[in-house]
Amino acid sequence: MILIFHDARLPQEAIRKLHDYGQGIPFLTHQLTYDPMAGHPDLFFCQIEQQWIVAPNLPINYRMILEQNNIDYVIGNNAVGPLTVNSTQYNVVISDRYLLHHLPYTDLSIRERKGMRTELQVNQGYARCSTLPLRGDAFLTSDVGIAQILQKNGLTYCLVSPESILLPGYRYGFIGGCMGIDQNKVFIIGSLQYHPDGDTIRTFLQNWGYEVIELYQGALFDGGSLFFIQGN
């Protein structure tokens, strides 16, 4: 059974379609971080290989779901909080060979488990919100600074505009927060036809062997990523 952690406040059409693919786990926290991001799983979870690193203040009901489904997880060092410095500690980009983040903010438990991955310093704390890592160390990002670091290191990337991405309470959201990957499928909260770089995004994902699944007909919605976790 695939568990799908998603912001409980996604558009209902997206939630219904998402739940056709697995057991949906609507995610929402209270008074732990910024309210617009209180339902964002990528502030509380980070995956390295088959192990999940979770914030120590991840609400107990979600930890129980992980335990009931025999999910391998460890508890990180620092709690998620209401400031940029402590709301970004787990919002780390992990690819096959790289770890991208604003390293002074990265929870030590993640850096200790990075294995042979090369650390790349970027100035964006919300790196995972901004960037979707793909197979083969390719990246889809809406952050110019991250794109510059990727280019400097000779990595494959596609830079797209954050404009028109919905994140209630903010001018716009981030491209990584609109998406999640399960095997060869990229699930998108919204439809690419509503994004100015939609055709570019679709072509880039398809060129890397992914099937694009759009979860509703509307603007892309930053829900803090979709996490697909293999359970019992």
JSON list of C-alpha atoms in Angstrom, two decimals:
[
{"chain": "A", "resi": 1, "resn": "MET", "atom": "CA", "xyz": [0.00, 0.00, 0.00]},
{"chain": "A", "resi": 2, "resn": "ILE", "atom": "CA", "xyz": [1.29, 3.43, -0.95]},
{"chain": "A", "resi": 3, "resn": "LEU", "atom": "CA", "xyz": [0.80, 6.14, 1.66]},
{"chain": "A", "resi": 4, "resn": "ILE", "atom": "CA", "xyz": [0.49, 9.63, 0.19]},
{"chain": "A", "resi": 5, "resn": "PHE", "atom": "CA", "xyz": [1.16, 12.50, 2.57]},
{"chain": "A", "resi": 6, "resn": "HIS", "atom": "CA", "xyz": [-0.38, 15.71, 1.24]},
{"chain": "A", "resi": 7, "resn": "ASP", "atom": "CA", "xyz": [-1.52, 19.08, 2.52]},
{"chain": "A", "resi": 8, "resn": "ALA", "atom": "CA", "xyz": [-5.05, 18.63, 3.86]},
{"chain": "A", "resi": 9, "resn": "ARG", "atom": "CA", "xyz": [-5.99, 21.93, 2.22]},
{"chain": "A", "resi": 10, "resn": "LEU", "atom": "CA", "xyz": [-5.36, 20.95, -1.39]},
{"chain": "A", "resi": 11, "resn": "PRO", "atom": "CA", "xyz": [-8.21, 21.52, -3.85]},
{"chain": "A", "resi": 12, "resn": "GLN", "atom": "CA", "xyz": [-10.77, 18.77, -3.32]},
{"chain": "A", "resi": 13, "resn": "GLU", "atom": "CA", "xyz": [-10.59, 17.56, -6.90]},
{"chain": "A", "resi": 14, "resn": "ALA", "atom": "CA", "xyz": [-6.86, 17.01, -6.50]},
{"chain": "A", "resi": 15, "resn": "ILE", "atom": "CA", "xyz": [-7.37, 15.12, -3.23]},
{"chain": "A", "resi": 16, "resn": "ARG", "atom": "CA", "xyz": [-10.01, 12.83, -4.77]},
{"chain": "A", "resi": 17, "resn": "LYS", "atom": "CA", "xyz": [-7.79, 11.96, -7.72]},
{"chain": "A", "resi": 18, "resn": "LEU", "atom": "CA", "xyz": [-4.73, 11.51, -5.57]},
{"chain": "A", "resi": 19, "resn": "HIS", "atom": "CA", "xyz": [-6.58, 9.08, -3.32]},
{"chain": "A", "resi": 20, "resn": "ASP", "atom": "CA", "xyz": [-7.24, 6.88, -6.35]},
{"chain": "A", "resi": 21, "resn": "TYR", "atom": "CA", "xyz": [-3.53, 6.03, -6.37]},
{"chain": "A", "resi": 22, "resn": "GLY", "atom": "CA", "xyz": [-3.04, 5.10, -2.74]},
{"chain": "A", "resi": 23, "resn": "GLN", "atom": "CA", "xyz": [-4.02, 5.78, 0.86]},
{"chain": "A", "resi": 24, "resn": "GLY", "atom": "CA", "xyz": [-4.15, 9.53, 1.19]},
{"chain": "A", "resi": 25, "resn": "ILE", "atom": "CA", "xyz": [-2.89, 10.98, 4.48]},
{"chain": "A", "resi": 26, "resn": "PRO", "atom": "CA", "xyz": [-4.19, 14.56, 4.80]},
{"chain": "A", "resi": 27, "resn": "PHE", "atom": "CA", "xyz": [-1.44, 16.48, 6.58]},
{"chain": "A", "resi": 28, "resn": "LEU", "atom": "CA", "xyz": [-1.93, 19.53, 8.80]},
{"chain": "A", "resi": 29, "resn": "THR", "atom": "CA", "xyz": [-0.18, 20.85, 11.90]},
{"chain": "A", "resi": 30, "resn": "HIS", "atom": "CA", "xyz": [-1.25, 23.57, 14.31]},
{"chain": "A", "resi": 31, "resn": "GLN", "atom": "CA", "xyz": [0.78, 26.46, 15.74]},
{"chain": "A", "resi": 32, "resn": "LEU", "atom": "CA", "xyz": [4.13, 24.90, 14.82]},
{"chain": "A", "resi": 33, "resn": "THR", "atom": "CA", "xyz": [5.13, 27.03, 11.83]},
{"chain": "A", "resi": 34, "resn": "TYR", "atom": "CA", "xyz": [3.76, 29.62, 9.40]},
{"chain": "A", "resi": 35, "resn": "ASP", "atom": "CA", "xyz": [0.05, 28.94, 8.89]},
{"chain": "A", "resi": 36, "resn": "PRO", "atom": "CA", "xyz": [0.22, 28.88, 5.04]},
{"chain": "A", "resi": 37, "resn": "MET", "atom": "CA", "xyz": [2.82, 26.10, 5.34]},
{"chain": "A", "resi": 38, "resn": "ALA", "atom": "CA", "xyz": [1.31, 24.26, 8.30]},
{"chain": "A", "resi": 39, "resn": "GLY", "atom": "CA", "xyz": [0.18, 21.44, 6.02]},
{"chain": "A", "resi": 40, "resn": "HIS", "atom": "CA", "xyz": [3.41, 21.12, 4.04]},
{"chain": "A", "resi": 41, "resn": "PRO", "atom": "CA", "xyz": [4.98, 17.67, 4.51]},
{"chain": "A", "resi": 42, "resn": "ASP", "atom": "CA", "xyz": [8.33, 18.84, 3.10]},
{"chain": "A", "resi": 43, "resn": "LEU", "atom": "CA", "xyz": [8.88, 20.98, 6.20]},
{"chain": "A", "resi": 44, "resn": "PHE", "atom": "CA", "xyz": [8.70, 17.89, 8.44]},
{"chain": "A", "resi": 45, "resn": "PHE", "atom": "CA", "xyz": [10.01, 15.00, 6.31]},
{"chain": "A", "resi": 46, "resn": "CYS", "atom": "CA", "xyz": [13.20, 14.29, 4.39]},
{"chain": "A", "resi": 47, "resn": "GLN", "atom": "CA", "xyz": [13.91, 11.02, 2.56]},
{"chain": "A", "resi": 48, "resn": "ILE", "atom": "CA", "xyz": [17.36, 9.49, 2.06]},
{"chain": "A", "resi": 49, "resn": "GLU", "atom": "CA", "xyz": [17.22, 6.16, 0.24]},
{"chain": "A", "resi": 50, "resn": "GLN", "atom": "CA", "xyz": [14.45, 4.18, 1.96]},
{"chain": "A", "resi": 51, "resn": "GLN", "atom": "CA", "xyz": [14.75, 5.95, 5.30]},
{"chain": "A", "resi": 52, "resn": "TRP", "atom": "CA", "xyz": [12.70, 8.93, 6.38]},
{"chain": "A", "resi": 53, "resn": "ILE", "atom": "CA", "xyz": [13.99, 11.61, 8.71]},
{"chain": "A", "resi": 54, "resn": "VAL", "atom": "CA", "xyz": [11.19, 13.38, 10.55]},
{"chain": "A", "resi": 55, "resn": "ALA", "atom": "CA", "xyz": [11.10, 16.43, 12.76]},
{"chain": "A", "resi": 56, "resn": "PRO", "atom": "CA", "xyz": [10.87, 15.66, 16.50]},
{"chain": "A", "resi": 57, "resn": "ASN", "atom": "CA", "xyz": [7.67, 17.72, 16.73]},
{"chain": "A", "resi": 58, "resn": "LEU", "atom": "CA", "xyz": [5.94, 15.87, 13.90]},
{"chain": "A", "resi": 59, "resn": "PRO", "atom": "CA", "xyz": [2.51, 15.25, 15.48]},
{"chain": "A", "resi": 60, "resn": "ILE", "atom": "CA", "xyz": [2.27, 11.84, 17.09]},
{"chain": "A", "resi": 61, "resn": "ASN", "atom": "CA", "xyz": [-0.64, 10.69, 14.91]},
{"chain": "A", "resi": 62, "resn": "TYR", "atom": "CA", "xyz": [1.59, 10.83, 11.82]},
{"chain": "A", "resi": 63, "resn": "ARG", "atom": "CA", "xyz": [4.40, 8.99, 13.56]},
{"chain": "A", "resi": 64, "resn": "MET", "atom": "CA", "xyz": [1.90, 6.30, 14.52]},
{"chain": "A", "resi": 65, "resn": "ILE", "atom": "CA", "xyz": [0.92, 5.91, 10.85]},
{"chain": "A", "resi": 66, "resn": "LEU", "atom": "CA", "xyz": [4.58, 5.38, 9.95]},
{"chain": "A", "resi": 67, "resn": "GLU", "atom": "CA", "xyz": [5.00, 2.80, 12.72]},
{"chain": "A", "resi": 68, "resn": "GLN", "atom": "CA", "xyz": [1.79, 0.95, 11.88]},
{"chain": "A", "resi": 69, "resn": "ASN", "atom": "CA", "xyz": [3.02, 0.57, 8.32]},
{"chain": "A", "resi": 70, "resn": "ASN", "atom": "CA", "xyz": [6.57, -0.46, 9.28]},
{"chain": "A", "resi": 71, "resn": "ILE", "atom": "CA", "xyz": [8.12, 2.63, 7.70]},
{"chain": "A", "resi": 72, "resn": "ASP", "atom": "CA", "xyz": [11.82, 3.03, 8.49]},
{"chain": "A", "resi": 73, "resn": "TYR", "atom": "CA", "xyz": [12.22, 6.45, 10.05]},
{"chain": "A", "resi": 74, "resn": "VAL", "atom": "CA", "xyz": [14.45, 8.29, 12.48]},
{"chain": "A", "resi": 75, "resn": "ILE", "atom": "CA", "xyz": [13.78, 11.45, 14.46]},
{"chain": "A", "resi": 76, "resn": "GLY", "atom": "CA", "xyz": [15.81, 14.51, 13.55]},
{"chain": "A", "resi": 77, "resn": "ASN", "atom": "CA", "xyz": [17.57, 16.79, 15.98]},
{"chain": "A", "resi": 78, "resn": "ASN", "atom": "CA", "xyz": [15.64, 20.05, 15.75]},
{"chain": "A", "resi": 79, "resn": "ALA", "atom": "CA", "xyz": [11.96, 20.92, 15.87]},
{"chain": "A", "resi": 80, "resn": "VAL", "atom": "CA", "xyz": [10.21, 22.80, 13.10]},
{"chain": "A", "resi": 81, "resn": "GLY", "atom": "CA", "xyz": [9.38, 26.35, 14.15]},
{"chain": "A", "resi": 82, "resn": "PRO", "atom": "CA", "xyz": [7.90, 29.67, 12.98]},
{"chain": "A", "resi": 83, "resn": "LEU", "atom": "CA", "xyz": [11.07, 31.24, 11.52]},
{"chain": "A", "resi": 84, "resn": "THR", "atom": "CA", "xyz": [12.91, 30.66, 8.26]},
{"chain": "A", "resi": 85, "resn": "VAL", "atom": "CA", "xyz": [15.91, 29.25, 10.10]},
{"chain": "A", "resi": 86, "resn": "ASN", "atom": "CA", "xyz": [13.85, 26.56, 11.83]},
{"chain": "A", "resi": 87, "resn": "SER", "atom": "CA", "xyz": [11.13, 25.90, 9.26]},
{"chain": "A", "resi": 88, "resn": "THR", "atom": "CA", "xyz": [13.63, 24.87, 6.56]},
{"chain": "A", "resi": 89, "resn": "GLN", "atom": "CA", "xyz": [15.79, 22.32, 8.38]},
{"chain": "A", "resi": 90, "resn": "TYR", "atom": "CA", "xyz": [14.25, 19.30, 6.61]},
{"chain": "A", "resi": 91, "resn": "ASN", "atom": "CA", "xyz": [13.45, 21.07, 3.32]},
{"chain": "A", "resi": 92, "resn": "VAL", "atom": "CA", "xyz": [16.49, 19.51, 1.68]},
{"chain": "A", "resi": 93, "resn": "VAL", "atom": "CA", "xyz": [16.98, 18.33, -1.91]},
{"chain": "A", "resi": 94, "resn": "ILE", "atom": "CA", "xyz": [18.35, 14.79, -2.02]},
{"chain": "A", "resi": 95, "resn": "SER", "atom": "CA", "xyz": [19.32, 13.30, -5.40]},
{"chain": "A", "resi": 96, "resn": "ASP", "atom": "CA", "xyz": [21.37, 10.27, -6.37]},
{"chain": "A", "resi": 97, "resn": "ARG", "atom": "CA", "xyz": [24.73, 11.98, -5.79]},
{"chain": "A", "resi": 98, "resn": "TYR", "atom": "CA", "xyz": [23.98, 15.37, -4.26]},
{"chain": "A", "resi": 99, "resn": "LEU", "atom": "CA", "xyz": [22.52, 17.14, -1.24]},
{"chain": "A", "resi": 100, "resn": "LEU", "atom": "CA", "xyz": [21.40, 20.71, -1.99]},
{"chain": "A", "resi": 101, "resn": "HIS", "atom": "CA", "xyz": [20.45, 23.12, 0.77]},
{"chain": "A", "resi": 102, "resn": "HIS", "atom": "CA", "xyz": [21.39, 26.24, 2.68]},
{"chain": "A", "resi": 103, "resn": "LEU", "atom": "CA", "xyz": [23.75, 24.13, 4.75]},
{"chain": "A", "resi": 104, "resn": "PRO", "atom": "CA", "xyz": [23.81, 26.30, 7.92]},
{"chain": "A", "resi": 105, "resn": "TYR", "atom": "CA", "xyz": [20.09, 25.49, 8.26]},
{"chain": "A", "resi": 106, "resn": "THR", "atom": "CA", "xyz": [20.27, 21.76, 7.45]},
{"chain": "A", "resi": 107, "resn": "ASP", "atom": "CA", "xyz": [19.40, 19.45, 10.32]},
{"chain": "A", "resi": 108, "resn": "LEU", "atom": "CA", "xyz": [22.55, 17.57, 11.33]},
{"chain": "A", "resi": 109, "resn": "SER", "atom": "CA", "xyz": [20.72, 14.24, 11.23]},
{"chain": "A", "resi": 110, "resn": "ILE", "atom": "CA", "xyz": [20.36, 14.66, 7.45]},
{"chain": "A", "resi": 111, "resn": "ARG", "atom": "CA", "xyz": [23.97, 15.60, 6.83]},
{"chain": "A", "resi": 112, "resn": "GLU", "atom": "CA", "xyz": [25.11, 12.63, 8.93]},
{"chain": "A", "resi": 113, "resn": "ARG", "atom": "CA", "xyz": [23.12, 10.27, 6.67]},
{"chain": "A", "resi": 114, "resn": "LYS", "atom": "CA", "xyz": [24.02, 11.72, 3.29]},
{"chain": "A", "resi": 115, "resn": "GLY", "atom": "CA", "xyz": [26.46, 8.90, 2.53]},
{"chain": "A", "resi": 116, "resn": "MET", "atom": "CA", "xyz": [28.76, 9.66, -0.40]},
{"chain": "A", "resi": 117, "resn": "ARG", "atom": "CA", "xyz": [26.62, 12.53, -1.69]},
{"chain": "A", "resi": 118, "resn": "THR", "atom": "CA", "xyz": [28.32, 15.82, -2.42]},
{"chain": "A", "resi": 119, "resn": "GLU", "atom": "CA", "xyz": [26.93, 18.78, -0.49]},
{"chain": "A", "resi": 120, "resn": "LEU", "atom": "CA", "xyz": [26.07, 21.83, -2.58]},
{"chain": "A", "resi": 121, "resn": "GLN", "atom": "CA", "xyz": [25.52, 25.10, -0.75]},
{"chain": "A", "resi": 122, "resn": "VAL", "atom": "CA", "xyz": [22.62, 27.20, -2.01]},
{"chain": "A", "resi": 123, "resn": "ASN", "atom": "CA", "xyz": [21.20, 30.33, -0.43]},
{"chain": "A", "resi": 124, "resn": "GLN", "atom": "CA", "xyz": [17.61, 29.08, -0.56]},
{"chain": "A", "resi": 125, "resn": "GLY", "atom": "CA", "xyz": [16.49, 27.46, 2.72]},
{"chain": "A", "resi": 126, "resn": "TYR", "atom": "CA", "xyz": [13.30, 26.23, 1.05]},
{"chain": "A", "resi": 127, "resn": "ALA", "atom": "CA", "xyz": [15.36, 24.20, -1.41]},
{"chain": "A", "resi": 128, "resn": "ARG", "atom": "CA", "xyz": [13.00, 21.21, -1.68]},
{"chain": "A", "resi": 129, "resn": "CYS", "atom": "CA", "xyz": [10.01, 23.52, -2.12]},
{"chain": "A", "resi": 130, "resn": "SER", "atom": "CA", "xyz": [11.89, 25.18, -4.97]},
{"chain": "A", "resi": 131, "resn": "THR", "atom": "CA", "xyz": [13.34, 22.11, -6.63]},
{"chain": "A", "resi": 132, "resn": "LEU", "atom": "CA", "xyz": [12.20, 18.66, -7.72]},
{"chain": "A", "resi": 133, "resn": "PRO", "atom": "CA", "xyz": [15.08, 16.15, -8.00]},
{"chain": "A", "resi": 134, "resn": "LEU", "atom": "CA", "xyz": [14.73, 13.62, -10.80]},
{"chain": "A", "resi": 135, "resn": "ARG", "atom": "CA", "xyz": [16.54, 10.41, -11.63]},
{"chain": "A", "resi": 136, "resn": "GLY", "atom": "CA", "xyz": [20.04, 10.81, -12.96]},
{"chain": "A", "resi": 137, "resn": "ASP", "atom": "CA", "xyz": [20.72, 13.98, -10.95]},
{"chain": "A", "resi": 138, "resn": "ALA", "atom": "CA", "xyz": [18.49, 16.17, -13.10]},
{"chain": "A", "resi": 139, "resn": "PHE", "atom": "CA", "xyz": [16.53, 18.95, -11.45]},
{"chain": "A", "resi": 140, "resn": "LEU", "atom": "CA", "xyz": [13.43, 21.04, -12.08]},
{"chain": "A", "resi": 141, "resn": "THR", "atom": "CA", "xyz": [13.65, 24.34, -10.22]},
{"chain": "A", "resi": 142, "resn": "SER", "atom": "CA", "xyz": [12.01, 27.75, -9.95]},
{"chain": "A", "resi": 143, "resn": "ASP", "atom": "CA", "xyz": [14.94, 29.31, -8.05]},
{"chain": "A", "resi": 144, "resn": "VAL", "atom": "CA", "xyz": [17.49, 31.29, -10.07]},
{"chain": "A", "resi": 145, "resn": "GLY", "atom": "CA", "xyz": [20.19, 30.92, -7.42]},
{"chain": "A", "resi": 146, "resn": "ILE", "atom": "CA", "xyz": [19.80, 27.14, -7.30]},
{"chain": "A", "resi": 147, "resn": "ALA", "atom": "CA", "xyz": [19.93, 27.02, -11.11]},
{"chain": "A", "resi": 148, "resn": "GLN", "atom": "CA", "xyz": [23.22, 28.93, -11.05]},
{"chain": "A", "resi": 149, "resn": "ILE", "atom": "CA", "xyz": [24.76, 26.43, -8.62]},
{"chain": "A", "resi": 150, "resn": "LEU", "atom": "CA", "xyz": [23.53, 23.51, -10.74]},
{"chain": "A", "resi": 151, "resn": "GLN", "atom": "CA", "xyz": [25.00, 25.09, -13.86]},
{"chain": "A", "resi": 152, "resn": "LYS", "atom": "CA", "xyz": [28.30, 25.77, -12.11]},
{"chain": "A", "resi": 153, "resn": "ASN", "atom": "CA", "xyz": [28.54, 22.08, -11.22]},
{"chain": "A", "resi": 154, "resn": "GLY", "atom": "CA", "xyz": [27.67, 20.89, -14.71]},
{"chain": "A", "resi": 155, "resn": "LEU", "atom": "CA", "xyz": [24.32, 19.38, -13.70]},
{"chain": "A", "resi": 156, "resn": "THR", "atom": "CA", "xyz": [21.22, 19.09, -15.85]},
{"chain": "A", "resi": 157, "resn": "TYR", "atom": "CA", "xyz": [18.37, 21.37, -14.86]},
{"chain": "A", "resi": 158, "resn": "CYS", "atom": "CA", "xyz": [15.28, 23.15, -16.10]},
{"chain": "A", "resi": 159, "resn": "LEU", "atom": "CA", "xyz": [14.61, 26.63, -14.68]},
{"chain": "A", "resi": 160, "resn": "VAL", "atom": "CA", "xyz": [10.99, 27.78, -14.77]},
{"chain": "A", "resi": 161, "resn": "SER", "atom": "CA", "xyz": [9.07, 30.76, -13.47]},
{"chain": "A", "resi": 162, "resn": "PRO", "atom": "CA", "xyz": [7.40, 30.66, -10.04]},
{"chain": "A", "resi": 163, "resn": "GLU", "atom": "CA", "xyz": [4.76, 33.08, -11.31]},
{"chain": "A", "resi": 164, "resn": "SER", "atom": "CA", "xyz": [1.17, 31.74, -11.35]},
{"chain": "A", "resi": 165, "resn": "ILE", "atom": "CA", "xyz": [1.94, 29.07, -8.73]},
{"chain": "A", "resi": 166, "resn": "LEU", "atom": "CA", "xyz": [-0.60, 29.40, -5.93]},
{"chain": "A", "resi": 167, "resn": "LEU", "atom": "CA", "xyz": [0.49, 29.54, -2.29]},
{"chain": "A", "resi": 168, "resn": "PRO", "atom": "CA", "xyz": [-2.21, 31.23, -0.19]},
{"chain": "A", "resi": 169, "resn": "GLY", "atom": "CA", "xyz": [-0.74, 34.10, 1.81]},
{"chain": "A", "resi": 170, "resn": "TYR", "atom": "CA", "xyz": [2.16, 34.66, -0.58]},
{"chain": "A", "resi": 171, "resn": "ARG", "atom": "CA", "xyz": [2.62, 36.26, -3.99]},
{"chain": "A", "resi": 172, "resn": "TYR", "atom": "CA", "xyz": [3.51, 32.89, -5.49]},
{"chain": "A", "resi": 173, "resn": "GLY", "atom": "CA", "xyz": [4.70, 29.43, -4.54]},
{"chain": "A", "resi": 174, "resn": "PHE", "atom": "CA", "xyz": [7.47, 27.06, -5.64]},
{"chain": "A", "resi": 175, "resn": "ILE", "atom": "CA", "xyz": [7.57, 24.46, -8.40]},
{"chain": "A", "resi": 176, "resn": "GLY", "atom": "CA", "xyz": [8.87, 21.59, -6.24]},
{"chain": "A", "resi": 177, "resn": "GLY", "atom": "CA", "xyz": [6.05, 22.08, -3.78]},
{"chain": "A", "resi": 178, "resn": "CYS", "atom": "CA", "xyz": [3.52, 21.39, -6.55]},
{"chain": "A", "resi": 179, "resn": "MET", "atom": "CA", "xyz": [4.79, 17.89, -7.25]},
{"chain": "A", "resi": 180, "resn": "GLY", "atom": "CA", "xyz": [5.67, 14.44, -6.03]},
{"chain": "A", "resi": 181, "resn": "ILE", "atom": "CA", "xyz": [7.17, 11.33, -7.63]},
{"chain": "A", "resi": 182, "resn": "ASP", "atom": "CA", "xyz": [6.16, 7.70, -7.42]},
{"chain": "A", "resi": 183, "resn": "GLN", "atom": "CA", "xyz": [8.41, 5.49, -9.54]},
{"chain": "A", "resi": 184, "resn": "ASN", "atom": "CA", "xyz": [8.08, 6.81, -13.12]},
{"chain": "A", "resi": 185, "resn": "LYS", "atom": "CA", "xyz": [5.13, 9.12, -12.47]},
{"chain": "A", "resi": 186, "resn": "VAL", "atom": "CA", "xyz": [5.28, 12.81, -11.58]},
{"chain": "A", "resi": 187, "resn": "PHE", "atom": "CA", "xyz": [2.06, 13.95, -9.91]},
{"chain": "A", "resi": 188, "resn": "ILE", "atom": "CA", "xyz": [1.30, 17.64, -10.32]},
{"chain": "A", "resi": 189, "resn": "ILE", "atom": "CA", "xyz": [-1.13, 19.60, -8.14]},
{"chain": "A", "resi": 190, "resn": "GLY", "atom": "CA", "xyz": [-2.78, 21.45, -10.99]},
{"chain": "A", "resi": 191, "resn": "SER", "atom": "CA", "xyz": [-2.52, 21.52, -14.75]},
{"chain": "A", "resi": 192, "resn": "LEU", "atom": "CA", "xyz": [0.54, 22.60, -16.71]},
{"chain": "A", "resi": 193, "resn": "GLN", "atom": "CA", "xyz": [-1.62, 24.45, -19.20]},
{"chain": "A", "resi": 194, "resn": "TYR", "atom": "CA", "xyz": [-2.06, 27.15, -16.53]},
{"chain": "A", "resi": 195, "resn": "HIS", "atom": "CA", "xyz": [1.70, 27.72, -16.15]},
{"chain": "A", "resi": 196, "resn": "PRO", "atom": "CA", "xyz": [3.64, 29.95, -18.57]},
{"chain": "A", "resi": 197, "resn": "ASP", "atom": "CA", "xyz": [6.37, 27.30, -18.85]},
{"chain": "A", "resi": 198, "resn": "GLY", "atom": "CA", "xyz": [3.97, 24.37, -18.86]},
{"chain": "A", "resi": 199, "resn": "ASP", "atom": "CA", "xyz": [5.08, 22.92, -22.20]},
{"chain": "A", "resi": 200, "resn": "THR", "atom": "CA", "xyz": [8.73, 23.20, -21.19]},
{"chain": "A", "resi": 201, "resn": "ILE", "atom": "CA", "xyz": [8.05, 21.42, -17.90]},
{"chain": "A", "resi": 202, "resn": "ARG", "atom": "CA", "xyz": [6.12, 18.61, -19.58]},
{"chain": "A", "resi": 203, "resn": "THR", "atom": "CA", "xyz": [8.82, 18.07, -22.21]},
{"chain": "A", "resi": 204, "resn": "PHE", "atom": "CA", "xyz": [11.61, 18.07, -19.63]},
{"chain": "A", "resi": 205, "resn": "LEU", "atom": "CA", "xyz": [9.86, 15.49, -17.44]},
{"chain": "A", "resi": 206, "resn": "GLN", "atom": "CA", "xyz": [8.96, 13.28, -20.39]},
{"chain": "A", "resi": 207, "resn": "ASN", "atom": "CA", "xyz": [12.51, 13.43, -21.73]},
{"chain": "A", "resi": 208, "resn": "TRP", "atom": "CA", "xyz": [13.66, 11.98, -18.41]},
{"chain": "A", "resi": 209, "resn": "GLY", "atom": "CA", "xyz": [11.18, 9.13, -18.73]},
{"chain": "A", "resi": 210, "resn": "TYR", "atom": "CA", "xyz": [8.38, 10.35, -16.48]},
{"chain": "A", "resi": 211, "resn": "GLU", "atom": "CA", "xyz": [4.65, 10.15, -17.03]},
{"chain": "A", "resi": 212, "resn": "VAL", "atom": "CA", "xyz": [2.92, 13.40, -16.07]},
{"chain": "A", "resi": 213, "resn": "ILE", "atom": "CA", "xyz": [-0.28, 13.11, -14.03]},
{"chain": "A", "resi": 214, "resn": "GLU", "atom": "CA", "xyz": [-2.23, 16.33, -13.45]},
{"chain": "A", "resi": 215, "resn": "LEU", "atom": "CA", "xyz": [-4.47, 16.20, -10.41]},
{"chain": "A", "resi": 216, "resn": "TYR", "atom": "CA", "xyz": [-6.97, 18.91, -11.27]},
{"chain": "A", "resi": 217, "resn": "GLN", "atom": "CA", "xyz": [-7.76, 21.50, -13.92]},
{"chain": "A", "resi": 218, "resn": "GLY", "atom": "CA", "xyz": [-6.45, 24.71, -12.44]},
{"chain": "A", "resi": 219, "resn": "ALA", "atom": "CA", "xyz": [-3.35, 26.70, -11.57]},
{"chain": "A", "resi": 220, "resn": "LEU", "atom": "CA", "xyz": [-0.41, 24.87, -10.01]},
{"chain": "A", "resi": 221, "resn": "PHE", "atom": "CA", "xyz": [-0.82, 24.74, -6.23]},
{"chain": "A", "resi": 222, "resn": "ASP", "atom": "CA", "xyz": [2.13, 24.63, -3.86]},
{"chain": "A", "resi": 223, "resn": "GLY", "atom": "CA", "xyz": [1.10, 22.14, -1.19]},
{"chain": "A", "resi": 224, "resn": "GLY", "atom": "CA", "xyz": [4.57, 21.47, 0.19]},
{"chain": "A", "resi": 225, "resn": "SER", "atom": "CA", "xyz": [5.20, 18.47, -2.07]},
{"chain": "A", "resi": 226, "resn": "LEU", "atom": "CA", "xyz": [3.55, 15.08, -2.26]},
{"chain": "A", "resi": 227, "resn": "PHE", "atom": "CA", "xyz": [5.31, 12.25, -0.44]},
{"chain": "A", "resi": 228, "resn": "PHE", "atom": "CA", "xyz": [4.68, 8.69, -1.62]},
{"chain": "A", "resi": 229, "resn": "ILE", "atom": "CA", "xyz": [5.78, 6.21, 1.04]},
{"chain": "A", "resi": 230, "resn": "GLN", "atom": "CA", "xyz": [5.64, 2.44, 0.58]},
{"chain": "A", "resi": 231, "resn": "GLY", "atom": "CA", "xyz": [3.78, 0.91, 3.52]},
{"chain": "A", "resi": 232, "resn": "ASN", "atom": "CA", "xyz": [2.46, -2.54, 4.38]}
]
